[in-house]
Amino acid sequence: MNLNLPETLKWEDHKLHLLDQRVLPHQQTYLTIETMQDAWQAINTLAVRGAPAIGVAAGFALTQAMFSNPDPSQQELERIAEYLKSARPTAVNLSWALDRVVKSWAESPSTETLEREALAIYHEDLAICQNIGKHGADLIQPNQGVLTHCNAGSLAVSRLGTATAPMYEQHNRGIPFRVYADETRPLYQGARLTAWELDQAGIDVTLICDNMAATTMASGKIDLALVGTDRVTRNGDVINKIGTLNVAILCKHYGIPFYVACPSSTYDRQTASGQQVPIEQRDKQEVLGNHAAAVKVLNPAFDITPASLVTGIITEQGITSAEDIDVFLAP
Ligand code: MRU
């Protein structure tokens, strides 16, 4: 697919470079990771963000730390992996990718092995997004309106995105459709990232405030909601950016299909339901900004959409109902 998409991260000469998403879209600068503390900080402050992208970035960061370690060992590898996992608690892809890199060392202990594994995760992620795009594309019919929340786009993965992959696929096939991007308070991933990346790719995108979703649906402009996720639990609950639950409830009310797109690595078989997932609580200043009265603040970064509100989950292996995901993705 020949699309104008941003390059989320680069791995050059054993060094990780991240497109700094905190300053997009006004500045397009790459942040060079020098130490594992830099990597932790970049993940924690959302210089790199989105479940698959933080997994890919952490895999490279761990590899980089071991390349610059004069005495790389299994113990050191595990210590750094645990440290990087602590940067963000909710997306399961972070620990999934780090565990994969750690495991590769146990099979063949060399820094080259780690690099091969980190690169494999990166390249697999791209192939996965392509397949999500193919499986989900026909959900978007000609001239329909699609609502999305946060950024599950190219910036959140190696390339193409999860929720955006069916959009890019249909766009590439010449199918006309419209996207409505929720701005996604408090960090504006929808306004700063999704709206920008879809527009760059030539997709018809309209930005709305989060509190405009209901009226936009009521006016008949939305035929489908398509979002990403940070974790899907065994019972099919979907944990995604705060505000996703609002969208799912509205979709139920207006009879609009609500689909979630993710790689199978986002499925967490070990966790029974959304209630057991650690929800990241972030700094109150993100909500207060410069406008609010200095009062108490709630700032959970994610919410839990129950499986019953999810029409379907699009993975690289096909589309399943949320309730059937465990059988569908059987190991
Ligand atoms: O806090 P963020 O920006 O990392 O949150 C990202 C999301 O909620 C995405 O929807 C999710 O990670 C899926 S990305 C393909």
PDB file of C-alpha atoms and ligand atoms in Angstrom, residues 21 43 46 48-54 88 91 93 129 149-157 161-164 184 187 189 192-193 227-231 239-242 244 261-263 266 280 282 301-302, ligand 1:
ATOM      1  CA  GLN A  21       4.376  11.864  19.705  1.00  0.00           C
ATOM      2  CA  ILE A  43       7.104   5.106  27.226  1.00  0.00           C
ATOM      3  CA  LEU A  46       3.864   8.855  25.753  1.00  0.00           C
ATOM      4  CA  VAL A  48       5.875   6.433  22.067  1.00  0.00           C
ATOM      5  CA  ARG A  49       2.392   5.112  22.773  1.00  0.00           C
ATOM      6  CA  GLY A  50      -0.277   2.682  21.632  1.00  0.00           C
ATOM      7  CA  ALA A  51      -0.188  -0.921  22.841  1.00  0.00           C
ATOM      8  CA  PRO A  52       1.709  -2.604  19.964  1.00  0.00           C
ATOM      9  CA  ALA A  53       4.160   0.305  19.535  1.00  0.00           C
ATOM     10  CA  ILE A  54       5.240   0.319  23.179  1.00  0.00           C
ATOM     11  CA  ARG A  88       2.973   1.556  31.840  1.00  0.00           C
ATOM     12  CA  ALA A  91      -1.258  -2.616  27.738  1.00  0.00           C
ATOM     13  CA  ASN A  93       1.722  -5.969  24.648  1.00  0.00           C
ATOM     14  CA  CYS A 129      -1.885  -4.930  10.753  1.00  0.00           C
ATOM     15  CA  HIS A 149     -11.500   7.116  19.504  1.00  0.00           C
ATOM     16  CA  CYS A 150      -7.908   7.832  20.586  1.00  0.00           C
ATOM     17  CA  ASN A 151      -5.221   6.702  18.136  1.00  0.00           C
ATOM     18  CA  ALA A 152      -5.070   3.066  17.119  1.00  0.00           C
ATOM     19  CA  GLY A 153      -3.369   4.203  13.953  1.00  0.00           C
ATOM     20  CA  SER A 154      -0.038   3.842  12.253  1.00  0.00           C
ATOM     21  CA  LEU A 155       1.522   5.840  15.094  1.00  0.00           C
ATOM     22  CA  ALA A 156       0.426   3.178  17.592  1.00  0.00           C
ATOM     23  CA  VAL A 157       2.114   0.254  15.784  1.00  0.00           C
ATOM     24  CA  GLY A 161      -2.519   0.667  12.752  1.00  0.00           C
ATOM     25  CA  THR A 162      -5.190  -1.666  14.051  1.00  0.00           C
ATOM     26  CA  ALA A 163      -8.474   0.301  13.984  1.00  0.00           C
ATOM     27  CA  THR A 164      -7.169   2.331  11.047  1.00  0.00           C
ATOM     28  CA  THR A 184      -9.787  12.151  23.128  1.00  0.00           C
ATOM     29  CA  LEU A 187      -4.088  14.082  25.913  1.00  0.00           C
ATOM     30  CA  GLN A 189      -4.515  11.524  20.747  1.00  0.00           C
ATOM     31  CA  ARG A 192      -3.251  15.522  17.451  1.00  0.00           C
ATOM     32  CA  LEU A 193      -2.507  12.065  16.067  1.00  0.00           C
ATOM     33  CA  VAL A 227     -11.412   1.395  18.011  1.00  0.00           C
ATOM     34  CA  GLY A 228      -8.231  -0.303  19.207  1.00  0.00           C
ATOM     35  CA  THR A 229      -7.490  -1.857  22.582  1.00  0.00           C
ATOM     36  CA  ASP A 230      -4.706  -2.237  25.134  1.00  0.00           C
ATOM     37  CA  ARG A 231      -5.941  -5.568  26.445  1.00  0.00           C
ATOM     38  CA  ILE A 239      -9.700  -2.211  27.956  1.00  0.00           C
ATOM     39  CA  ASN A 240      -9.001   0.874  25.871  1.00  0.00           C
ATOM     40  CA  LYS A 241      -8.487   4.631  26.119  1.00  0.00           C
ATOM     41  CA  ILE A 242     -10.738   6.414  28.563  1.00  0.00           C
ATOM     42  CA  THR A 244     -14.217   4.098  24.782  1.00  0.00           C
ATOM     43  CA  ALA A 261      -9.305  -4.210  16.229  1.00  0.00           C
ATOM     44  CA  CYS A 262      -6.174  -5.735  17.752  1.00  0.00           C
ATOM     45  CA  PRO A 263      -3.345  -8.192  17.225  1.00  0.00           C
ATOM     46  CA  THR A 266      -3.340  -7.992  22.911  1.00  0.00           C
ATOM     47  CA  GLU A 280      -3.105   3.409  34.791  1.00  0.00           C
ATOM     48  CA  ARG A 282      -2.067   9.584  35.396  1.00  0.00           C
ATOM     49  CA  ALA A 301      -6.083   6.529  31.291  1.00  0.00           C
ATOM     50  CA  PHE A 302      -8.285   3.589  30.293  1.00  0.00           C
TER      51      PHE A 302
HETATM   52  O1  MRU B   1      -2.435   6.135  26.253  1.00  0.00           O
HETATM   53  P1  MRU B   1      -2.242   5.656  24.852  1.00  0.00           P
HETATM   54  O2  MRU B   1      -2.198   6.760  23.852  1.00  0.00           O
HETATM   55  O3  MRU B   1      -1.073   4.707  24.728  1.00  0.00           O
HETATM   56  O4  MRU B   1      -3.551   4.802  24.544  1.00  0.00           O
HETATM   57  C1  MRU B   1      -3.626   4.122  23.317  1.00  0.00           C
HETATM   58  C2  MRU B   1      -4.918   3.440  23.119  1.00  0.00           C
HETATM   59  O5  MRU B   1      -5.792   3.445  23.963  1.00  0.00           O
HETATM   60  C3  MRU B   1      -5.069   2.654  21.842  1.00  0.00           C
HETATM   61  O6  MRU B   1      -6.396   2.625  21.432  1.00  0.00           O
HETATM   62  C4  MRU B   1      -4.580   1.214  22.072  1.00  0.00           C
HETATM   63  O7  MRU B   1      -3.329   1.193  22.673  1.00  0.00           O
HETATM   64  C5  MRU B   1      -4.522   0.450  20.795  1.00  0.00           C
HETATM   65  S1  MRU B   1      -3.243   1.007  19.725  1.00  0.00           S
HETATM   66  C6  MRU B   1      -3.280   0.060  18.321  1.00  0.00           C
END
